Amino acid sequence: SNAPMRPTQTVTIEVPADLLRRARRSTGEGITATVRRGLELVASRSAYEELRRLRGKVRLSVDLVALRRDRQ
């Protein structure tokens, strides 16, 4: 992969064999990639929930003409 190396941590976890089997079947990947994907989903859900909490509390001013001009 072309992604820069990030610090990693080796962990030992116990999970139900059936859950791991179903998750691996769903991702089509190995154990590490499947667990990593699950952790990313949990993390992104937390970020999404935080954005939902901010809904209506943050004011954004957008100049659509300037945005369109910038895209050209």
Short mmCIF file of N, CA and C in Angstrom, two decimals, residues 62-72:
data_model
loop_
_atom_site.label_atom_id
_atom_site.label_comp_id
_atom_site.label_asym_id
_atom_site.label_seq_id
_atom_site.Cartn_x
_atom_site.Cartn_y
_atom_site.Cartn_z
N VAL A 62 -21.44 30.38 3.33
CA VAL A 62 -20.90 29.86 2.08
C VAL A 62 -21.26 30.81 0.96
N ASP A 63 -20.26 31.17 0.19
CA ASP A 63 -20.46 32.01 -0.99
C ASP A 63 -20.45 31.07 -2.19
N LEU A 64 -21.63 30.68 -2.66
CA LEU A 64 -21.73 29.71 -3.75
C LEU A 64 -21.08 30.20 -5.03
N VAL A 65 -21.19 31.49 -5.30
CA VAL A 65 -20.58 32.05 -6.52
C VAL A 65 -19.06 31.88 -6.44
N ALA A 66 -18.47 32.21 -5.30
CA ALA A 66 -17.02 32.07 -5.14
C ALA A 66 -16.60 30.61 -5.21
N LEU A 67 -17.38 29.72 -4.64
CA LEU A 67 -17.07 28.29 -4.70
C LEU A 67 -17.09 27.80 -6.14
N ARG A 68 -18.08 28.20 -6.88
CA ARG A 68 -18.17 27.77 -8.29
C ARG A 68 -17.02 28.34 -9.10
N ARG A 69 -16.68 29.58 -8.83
CA ARG A 69 -15.59 30.23 -9.54
C ARG A 69 -14.27 29.50 -9.22
N ASP A 70 -14.10 29.07 -7.98
CA ASP A 70 -12.89 28.38 -7.55
C ASP A 70 -12.76 27.02 -8.22
N ARG A 71 -13.87 26.41 -8.62
CA ARG A 71 -13.83 25.08 -9.24
C ARG A 71 -13.43 25.15 -10.70
N GLN A 72 -13.51 26.32 -11.30
CA GLN A 72 -13.20 26.45 -12.72
C GLN A 72 -11.72 26.47 -12.99
#
